[in-house]
Amino acid sequence: MSVAVVIVAGGAGFRAGGELPKQYQFIGGRPVIWWTLKAFVDHPGVSHVQTVIATGHEGLFAAASEGLKIASPVIGGATRQDSCRIGIAACENLETRKVLIHDAARPFVTAELISHVIAELDRSEGVVPGLPVADTMKLAPGGLVERTVDRQGLWSVQTPQGFDLLSIKAAHEKAYEQKLEGLTDDAAVAEKFGIKVRVIAGRVENRKLTTAEDIREADQFLITKANSERLDVRVGQGIDFHEFEAGNCVVLCGVKIPHDKKLKGHSDADAAMHALTDAILGALGEGDIGAYFPPSDPQWKNVSSAIFLQKAIDLLDARNGIISNVDITILAEAPRVGPHIAAMKDLLSPLLHVSQHRIAIKATTTEQLGAIGRREGLAAFATATIRLP
Ligand code: MG
């Protein structure tokens, strides 16, 4: 029997402190939500994955979920409760009786836990994974202890929470009609309307990533795991020169920089991306960019150089490799590159599947020496470190 999953990613996630909402920050070279979605997409018992996102996050979500077989996201409401109601409603026409609801910020959910929740739904209307509270609990309003709370029978609950689809849908609709607010999980909505909810054993690693420290720790954990499986460390270099010609902008690392000239070349002539592509191909021991994309072939005329870089990444993926870091230097008198480095990193990070702190982009001049000093063209140099199994 098929099971629908609602992934709740509506939060703006300000607590994590990064520039991006926490569900879109990178851990182990992928956005947090990618790991979460992947766990459900790969589970044989799950037939439909419906995500609820915040308005304005459409582009972020599209990039984070590229290549995953999931439904188009729906836009959530002002609160988690509201977003869940909207996500569940989006599943109502599916041929399924079971729905799991899961936080996007819990990327370490295991296949075993998903299976356990689904199996338990055969005999329960509602199921939540939880951990028995081990610490002594104090009630301390305003920071002053009022009394000790008996922890006997107390559970700290997680997601995925599983329900009979029609029951939880009806409960959410009633809560909405009755303007019941502040229900922080779906089990709380279920309780209000008499749905019996059973607690099963959760997993310590299925924690919710909430703070900037949680994100850092998760990243370190995934990188250490990936590295331990890939001990063959290789370095590659790439160098590219392009001449200027009449034009109005220069493309470097995929970013258009306004200028009174353009770079001459068959594609978009993005010298920095060409150097980076050659560095990755070099680390793999493959031929250079021209071997895969001959300049004599008219189909590469005016194309974005991102497709060349993607080819190198595909070759790396095919060998189950990962990038450790890349370092790019652009040598030019003009245009000024510095103000565009942040945009370049935004663009390269998802393509390379590495966090921004593993990408260096620098610019320098030749102190007006030589052809580059005379502003006849520019050059780009790149180094890439990769790890292979
Ligand atoms: Mg080139």
Short mmCIF file of C-alpha atoms and ligand atoms in Angstrom, two decimals:
data_model
loop_
_atom_site.label_atom_id
_atom_site.label_comp_id
_atom_site.label_asym_id
_atom_site.label_seq_id
_atom_site.Cartn_x
_atom_site.Cartn_y
_atom_site.Cartn_z
CA MET A 1 0.00 0.00 0.00
CA SER A 2 1.29 3.43 -0.93
CA VAL A 3 2.11 6.17 1.54
CA ALA A 4 2.19 9.95 1.04
CA VAL A 5 4.73 12.13 2.82
CA VAL A 6 4.39 15.83 3.59
CA ILE A 7 7.73 17.57 4.18
CA VAL A 8 7.28 20.83 6.08
CA ALA A 9 9.86 23.39 4.96
CA GLY A 10 7.85 26.57 5.41
CA GLY A 11 10.00 28.12 8.13
CA ALA A 12 12.19 31.12 7.42
CA GLY A 13 14.72 29.50 9.79
CA PHE A 14 16.21 32.68 11.23
CA ARG A 15 17.57 30.93 14.32
CA ALA A 16 20.38 29.15 12.45
CA GLY A 17 22.09 32.48 11.80
CA GLY A 18 23.33 31.83 8.25
CA GLU A 19 22.39 33.84 5.21
CA LEU A 20 20.12 31.09 3.92
CA PRO A 21 17.14 29.62 5.78
CA LYS A 22 18.45 26.55 7.62
CA GLN A 23 16.70 23.96 5.46
CA TYR A 24 18.63 25.29 2.45
CA GLN A 25 22.06 25.54 4.10
CA PHE A 26 24.66 23.03 2.92
CA ILE A 27 25.71 19.99 4.93
CA GLY A 28 27.94 17.38 3.30
CA GLY A 29 27.84 19.31 0.03
CA ARG A 30 24.03 19.32 -0.32
CA PRO A 31 21.22 21.43 1.15
CA VAL A 32 19.74 20.07 4.41
CA ILE A 33 16.40 19.49 2.65
CA TRP A 34 18.03 17.42 -0.12
CA TRP A 35 19.12 14.80 2.43
CA THR A 36 15.62 14.82 3.96
CA LEU A 37 13.85 14.44 0.60
CA LYS A 38 16.30 11.76 -0.54
CA ALA A 39 15.57 9.60 2.54
CA PHE A 40 11.86 9.48 1.61
CA VAL A 41 12.27 9.31 -2.19
CA ASP A 42 14.56 6.27 -1.75
CA HIS A 43 12.17 4.48 0.64
CA PRO A 44 10.27 1.71 -1.19
CA GLY A 45 7.12 2.24 0.90
CA VAL A 46 6.73 5.92 -0.05
CA SER A 47 4.81 6.73 -3.24
CA HIS A 48 4.39 10.50 -3.07
CA VAL A 49 6.53 13.27 -1.55
CA GLN A 50 4.77 16.64 -1.14
CA THR A 51 6.81 19.57 0.14
CA VAL A 52 5.39 22.74 1.70
CA ILE A 53 7.70 25.74 1.23
CA ALA A 54 7.64 29.41 2.19
CA THR A 55 6.68 31.99 -0.38
CA GLY A 56 9.82 33.39 -2.02
CA HIS A 57 11.74 30.10 -1.61
CA GLU A 58 10.67 28.67 -5.01
CA GLY A 59 14.09 29.12 -6.64
CA LEU A 60 15.97 27.79 -3.61
CA PHE A 61 13.74 24.74 -3.50
CA ALA A 62 14.02 24.06 -7.23
CA ALA A 63 17.82 24.07 -6.97
CA ALA A 64 17.85 21.99 -3.77
CA SER A 65 15.54 19.29 -5.14
CA GLU A 66 16.88 19.05 -8.70
CA GLY A 67 16.83 15.50 -10.00
CA LEU A 68 14.63 14.13 -7.19
CA LYS A 69 11.29 12.55 -8.17
CA ILE A 70 8.85 14.58 -6.08
CA ALA A 71 5.60 16.53 -6.48
CA SER A 72 5.68 20.29 -7.20
CA PRO A 73 5.85 22.14 -3.86
CA VAL A 74 2.90 24.04 -2.40
CA ILE A 75 3.23 27.36 -0.58
CA GLY A 76 2.60 27.12 3.17
CA GLY A 77 0.95 29.45 5.66
CA ALA A 78 2.10 31.72 8.47
CA THR A 79 2.63 28.91 10.99
CA ARG A 80 3.82 25.29 10.90
CA GLN A 81 0.27 24.19 11.74
CA ASP A 82 -1.11 26.11 8.76
CA SER A 83 1.58 24.75 6.42
CA CYS A 84 0.76 21.17 7.48
CA ARG A 85 -2.93 21.70 6.80
CA ILE A 86 -2.11 22.97 3.29
CA GLY A 87 0.34 20.12 2.61
CA ILE A 88 -2.11 17.44 3.76
CA ALA A 89 -4.89 18.99 1.64
CA ALA A 90 -2.58 18.72 -1.40
CA CYS A 91 -2.52 14.92 -0.87
CA GLU A 92 -6.28 14.38 -0.60
CA ASN A 93 -6.84 13.03 -4.13
CA LEU A 94 -4.08 10.43 -3.91
CA GLU A 95 -4.92 6.73 -3.69
CA THR A 96 -3.48 6.38 -0.23
CA ARG A 97 -4.85 6.16 3.28
CA LYS A 98 -1.61 6.85 5.12
CA VAL A 99 0.31 10.10 5.41
CA LEU A 100 3.60 10.85 7.17
CA ILE A 101 4.43 14.43 8.13
CA HIS A 102 8.12 15.29 8.58
CA ASP A 103 10.26 18.34 9.35
CA ALA A 104 12.62 19.35 6.53
CA ALA A 105 15.25 20.13 9.18
CA ARG A 106 15.55 16.46 10.27
CA PRO A 107 17.81 15.13 7.49
CA PHE A 108 19.08 12.08 9.43
CA VAL A 109 15.78 10.20 9.45
CA THR A 110 16.54 6.53 8.77
CA ALA A 111 14.79 4.06 6.45
CA GLU A 112 14.18 1.82 9.49
CA LEU A 113 12.32 4.58 11.34
CA ILE A 114 10.19 5.40 8.27
CA SER A 115 9.34 1.68 7.91
CA HIS A 116 8.48 1.44 11.61
CA VAL A 117 6.05 4.40 11.46
CA ILE A 118 4.38 3.02 8.31
CA ALA A 119 4.03 -0.47 9.78
CA GLU A 120 2.60 0.85 13.07
CA LEU A 121 -0.11 2.73 11.12
CA ASP A 122 -1.74 -0.64 10.33
CA ARG A 123 -2.98 -0.76 13.92
CA SER A 124 -2.98 2.88 15.03
CA GLU A 125 -4.74 5.99 13.75
CA GLY A 126 -1.72 8.09 14.69
CA VAL A 127 1.97 7.28 15.36
CA VAL A 128 4.80 9.48 16.64
CA PRO A 129 8.43 8.53 17.24
CA GLY A 130 9.72 9.72 20.60
CA LEU A 131 12.54 9.41 23.10
CA PRO A 132 11.77 8.96 26.80
CA VAL A 133 12.87 12.04 28.71
CA ALA A 134 16.08 11.18 30.57
CA ASP A 135 16.87 14.53 32.21
CA THR A 136 15.11 15.80 35.31
CA MET A 137 12.48 18.31 34.24
CA LYS A 138 11.95 21.65 35.98
CA LEU A 139 9.13 24.12 35.55
CA ALA A 140 10.90 27.48 35.70
CA PRO A 141 8.82 30.39 34.37
CA GLY A 142 11.04 33.43 34.00
CA GLY A 143 14.14 31.35 34.82
CA LEU A 144 13.27 30.68 38.46
CA VAL A 145 12.49 27.08 39.42
CA GLU A 146 8.93 26.71 40.60
CA ARG A 147 8.88 22.93 40.90
CA THR A 148 10.23 19.64 39.56
CA VAL A 149 8.02 17.93 36.99
CA ASP A 150 7.64 14.16 37.21
CA ARG A 151 9.31 12.87 34.03
CA GLN A 152 7.62 9.48 34.35
CA GLY A 153 5.73 8.89 31.10
CA LEU A 154 7.14 12.01 29.39
CA TRP A 155 8.44 11.68 25.82
CA SER A 156 10.32 14.09 23.62
CA VAL A 157 8.70 13.58 20.21
CA GLN A 158 10.12 13.73 16.71
CA THR A 159 8.88 13.33 13.16
CA PRO A 160 7.92 11.59 10.86
CA GLN A 161 4.49 11.48 12.48
CA GLY A 162 2.10 9.11 10.73
CA PHE A 163 -1.69 9.33 10.49
CA ASP A 164 -4.72 8.05 8.73
CA LEU A 165 -4.91 10.65 5.95
CA LEU A 166 -8.61 11.47 6.18
CA SER A 167 -8.58 11.64 10.00
CA ILE A 168 -5.68 14.10 10.24
CA LYS A 169 -7.04 16.14 7.32
CA ALA A 170 -10.40 16.50 9.09
CA ALA A 171 -8.67 17.38 12.39
CA HIS A 172 -6.60 20.12 10.74
CA GLU A 173 -9.68 21.55 9.01
CA LYS A 174 -11.62 21.63 12.29
CA ALA A 175 -8.68 23.31 14.08
CA TYR A 176 -8.61 25.90 11.29
CA GLU A 177 -12.38 26.55 11.47
CA GLN A 178 -12.25 26.81 15.27
CA LYS A 179 -9.18 29.11 15.07
CA LEU A 180 -7.15 26.80 17.33
CA GLU A 181 -3.59 28.07 17.08
CA GLY A 182 -0.17 27.29 18.54
CA LEU A 183 -0.36 23.53 17.99
CA THR A 184 3.34 22.82 17.39
CA ASP A 185 3.06 19.32 15.92
CA ASP A 186 0.45 17.25 14.13
CA ALA A 187 -0.01 14.94 17.09
CA ALA A 188 -1.22 18.00 19.05
CA VAL A 189 -3.84 18.64 16.35
CA ALA A 190 -4.80 14.94 16.43
CA GLU A 191 -5.16 14.94 20.24
CA LYS A 192 -7.60 17.86 20.14
CA PHE A 193 -10.02 15.81 18.06
CA GLY A 194 -9.77 12.44 19.74
CA ILE A 195 -7.36 10.67 17.37
CA LYS A 196 -5.44 8.02 19.36
CA VAL A 197 -1.71 8.58 18.90
CA ARG A 198 0.80 5.83 19.73
CA VAL A 199 4.44 6.58 20.63
CA ILE A 200 7.14 4.35 19.12
CA ALA A 201 10.91 4.46 19.68
CA GLY A 202 12.54 7.41 17.92
CA ARG A 203 16.25 7.70 17.09
CA VAL A 204 18.79 9.99 18.74
CA GLU A 205 20.37 10.81 15.36
CA ASN A 206 16.99 11.95 14.00
CA ARG A 207 17.56 15.33 15.61
CA LYS A 208 16.20 18.63 14.35
CA LEU A 209 18.89 21.01 13.05
CA THR A 210 18.02 24.29 14.72
CA THR A 211 21.13 26.32 15.48
CA ALA A 212 24.19 27.33 13.45
CA GLU A 213 26.17 24.87 15.60
CA ASP A 214 23.77 22.04 14.62
CA ILE A 215 24.42 22.83 10.95
CA ARG A 216 28.21 22.86 11.43
CA GLU A 217 28.17 19.57 13.33
CA ALA A 218 25.97 17.91 10.71
CA ASP A 219 28.27 19.15 7.94
CA GLN A 220 31.35 17.85 9.74
CA PHE A 221 29.68 14.48 10.36
CA LEU A 222 28.73 14.02 6.69
CA ILE A 223 32.09 15.26 5.35
CA THR A 224 34.02 12.96 7.71
CA LYS A 225 31.86 10.02 6.62
CA ALA A 226 32.28 10.84 2.91
CA ASN A 227 36.03 11.34 3.30
CA SER A 228 36.52 8.07 5.17
CA GLU A 229 35.09 6.28 2.14
CA ARG A 230 37.33 8.18 -0.32
CA LEU A 231 41.02 8.01 0.52
CA ASP A 232 42.43 8.67 -2.98
CA VAL A 233 43.11 12.43 -2.87
CA ARG A 234 43.97 14.12 -6.17
CA VAL A 235 44.77 17.65 -7.28
CA GLY A 236 44.21 19.11 -10.76
CA GLN A 237 44.97 22.47 -12.33
CA GLY A 238 43.39 24.42 -15.16
CA ILE A 239 44.52 27.56 -17.01
CA ASP A 240 42.62 29.60 -19.59
CA PHE A 241 43.24 32.83 -21.51
CA HIS A 242 40.66 34.77 -23.51
CA GLU A 243 41.03 37.88 -25.64
CA PHE A 244 38.66 40.88 -25.35
CA GLU A 245 36.55 42.14 -28.24
CA ALA A 246 33.83 44.79 -28.56
CA GLY A 247 30.90 44.09 -26.25
CA ASN A 248 29.10 45.11 -23.07
CA CYS A 249 29.72 42.37 -20.51
CA VAL A 250 32.14 39.67 -19.40
CA VAL A 251 30.95 36.31 -18.01
CA LEU A 252 33.12 34.88 -15.20
CA CYS A 253 32.12 31.87 -13.04
CA GLY A 254 28.67 32.17 -14.63
CA VAL A 255 28.13 35.78 -13.50
CA LYS A 256 27.61 38.58 -16.03
CA ILE A 257 29.82 41.56 -15.19
CA PRO A 258 29.03 44.80 -17.05
CA HIS A 259 32.10 45.98 -19.01
CA ASP A 260 32.92 47.91 -22.18
CA LYS A 261 34.24 44.70 -23.81
CA LYS A 262 33.37 41.02 -23.95
CA LEU A 263 35.52 37.91 -24.03
CA LYS A 264 36.10 36.39 -27.43
CA GLY A 265 35.40 32.69 -27.71
CA HIS A 266 33.08 30.07 -29.06
CA SER A 267 30.89 29.53 -25.98
CA ASP A 268 30.20 32.39 -23.53
CA ALA A 269 34.04 32.47 -23.16
CA ASP A 270 33.84 32.14 -19.36
CA ALA A 271 37.60 31.72 -18.78
CA ALA A 272 37.20 31.11 -15.02
CA MET A 273 34.71 28.30 -15.54
CA HIS A 274 36.86 26.81 -18.30
CA ALA A 275 39.90 26.79 -15.98
CA LEU A 276 37.82 25.20 -13.19
CA THR A 277 36.45 22.55 -15.57
CA ASP A 278 39.98 21.69 -16.69
CA ALA A 279 41.17 21.52 -13.07
CA ILE A 280 38.50 18.92 -12.21
CA LEU A 281 39.12 16.98 -15.44
CA GLY A 282 42.85 17.14 -14.65
CA ALA A 283 42.35 15.74 -11.15
CA LEU A 284 40.34 12.88 -12.70
CA GLY A 285 43.15 12.21 -15.18
CA GLU A 286 40.77 12.92 -18.05
CA GLY A 287 41.36 14.87 -21.26
CA ASP A 288 40.88 18.64 -21.30
CA ILE A 289 37.69 20.58 -22.00
CA GLY A 290 38.40 20.68 -25.74
CA ALA A 291 38.37 16.88 -25.90
CA TYR A 292 34.74 16.82 -24.75
CA PHE A 293 33.57 20.06 -26.37
CA PRO A 294 35.62 20.73 -29.54
CA PRO A 295 35.58 24.47 -30.43
CA SER A 296 35.09 23.39 -34.06
CA ASP A 297 31.65 21.98 -33.20
CA PRO A 298 28.94 24.65 -33.91
CA GLN A 299 26.59 23.28 -31.21
CA TRP A 300 28.76 24.89 -28.48
CA LYS A 301 28.50 28.38 -30.02
CA ASN A 302 27.35 30.95 -27.39
CA VAL A 303 26.34 28.24 -24.86
CA SER A 304 26.73 28.74 -21.09
CA SER A 305 29.99 27.23 -19.89
CA ALA A 306 28.08 25.73 -16.95
CA ILE A 307 27.34 22.76 -19.24
CA PHE A 308 31.11 22.12 -19.54
CA LEU A 309 31.50 22.23 -15.77
CA GLN A 310 28.46 19.94 -15.40
CA LYS A 311 30.17 17.40 -17.68
CA ALA A 312 33.22 17.34 -15.41
CA ILE A 313 30.95 16.93 -12.35
CA ASP A 314 29.09 14.08 -14.09
CA LEU A 315 32.41 12.30 -14.71
CA LEU A 316 33.32 12.85 -11.04
CA ASP A 317 29.90 11.50 -9.92
CA ALA A 318 30.28 8.46 -12.18
CA ARG A 319 33.41 7.56 -10.20
CA ASN A 320 31.66 8.28 -6.89
CA GLY A 321 34.06 11.16 -6.23
CA ILE A 322 33.58 14.39 -4.33
CA ILE A 323 35.23 17.80 -4.44
CA SER A 324 37.18 18.84 -1.35
CA ASN A 325 37.89 22.41 -2.41
CA VAL A 326 38.49 24.62 -5.44
CA ASP A 327 40.66 27.73 -5.70
CA ILE A 328 40.24 30.13 -8.63
CA THR A 329 42.38 33.16 -9.48
CA ILE A 330 41.30 35.65 -12.15
CA LEU A 331 44.07 37.76 -13.63
CA ALA A 332 42.72 40.99 -15.14
CA GLU A 333 43.23 44.78 -15.10
CA ALA A 334 39.47 45.18 -15.66
CA PRO A 335 36.62 44.62 -15.00
CA ARG A 336 36.62 44.61 -11.20
CA VAL A 337 35.77 41.10 -10.03
CA GLY A 338 35.65 41.60 -6.23
CA PRO A 339 32.04 42.85 -5.98
CA HIS A 340 30.81 39.74 -7.87
CA ILE A 341 32.59 37.00 -5.89
CA ALA A 342 29.62 36.35 -3.57
CA ALA A 343 27.32 35.82 -6.58
CA MET A 344 29.92 33.50 -8.17
CA LYS A 345 30.04 31.35 -5.03
CA ASP A 346 26.22 31.24 -4.90
CA LEU A 347 26.27 29.87 -8.42
CA LEU A 348 29.18 27.42 -8.08
CA SER A 349 28.28 25.90 -4.71
CA PRO A 350 25.20 23.93 -5.88
CA LEU A 351 26.92 22.92 -9.15
CA LEU A 352 29.98 21.55 -7.35
CA HIS A 353 28.05 20.16 -4.35
CA VAL A 354 30.38 21.87 -1.88
CA SER A 355 29.78 24.47 0.81
CA GLN A 356 30.80 28.03 -0.01
CA HIS A 357 33.68 27.91 2.49
CA ARG A 358 35.33 25.31 0.24
CA ILE A 359 35.32 27.67 -2.76
CA ALA A 360 37.96 30.42 -3.08
CA ILE A 361 37.73 33.04 -5.82
CA LYS A 362 40.42 35.71 -5.99
CA ALA A 363 41.29 38.44 -8.46
CA THR A 364 44.56 40.18 -9.16
CA THR A 365 46.20 42.36 -11.83
CA THR A 366 49.56 42.09 -13.62
CA GLU A 367 50.57 45.61 -12.49
CA GLN A 368 49.98 46.67 -16.12
CA LEU A 369 52.68 44.31 -17.42
CA GLY A 370 52.22 42.38 -20.67
CA ALA A 371 49.15 41.77 -22.79
CA ILE A 372 46.82 41.42 -19.81
CA GLY A 373 48.29 44.63 -18.40
CA ARG A 374 47.42 46.32 -21.69
CA ARG A 375 43.82 45.09 -21.23
CA GLU A 376 43.90 42.89 -24.34
CA GLY A 377 42.35 39.98 -22.50
CA LEU A 378 42.30 38.15 -19.18
CA ALA A 379 43.40 34.83 -17.72
CA ALA A 380 42.02 32.43 -15.12
CA PHE A 381 43.80 29.78 -13.06
CA ALA A 382 42.08 27.08 -11.03
CA THR A 383 43.07 24.26 -8.71
CA ALA A 384 40.69 21.52 -7.61
CA THR A 385 41.18 18.87 -4.94
CA ILE A 386 38.99 15.83 -5.34
CA ARG A 387 38.59 12.59 -3.39
CA LEU A 388 37.88 9.24 -5.03
CA PRO A 389 37.05 5.87 -3.46
MG MG B 1 38.42 28.91 -22.78
#
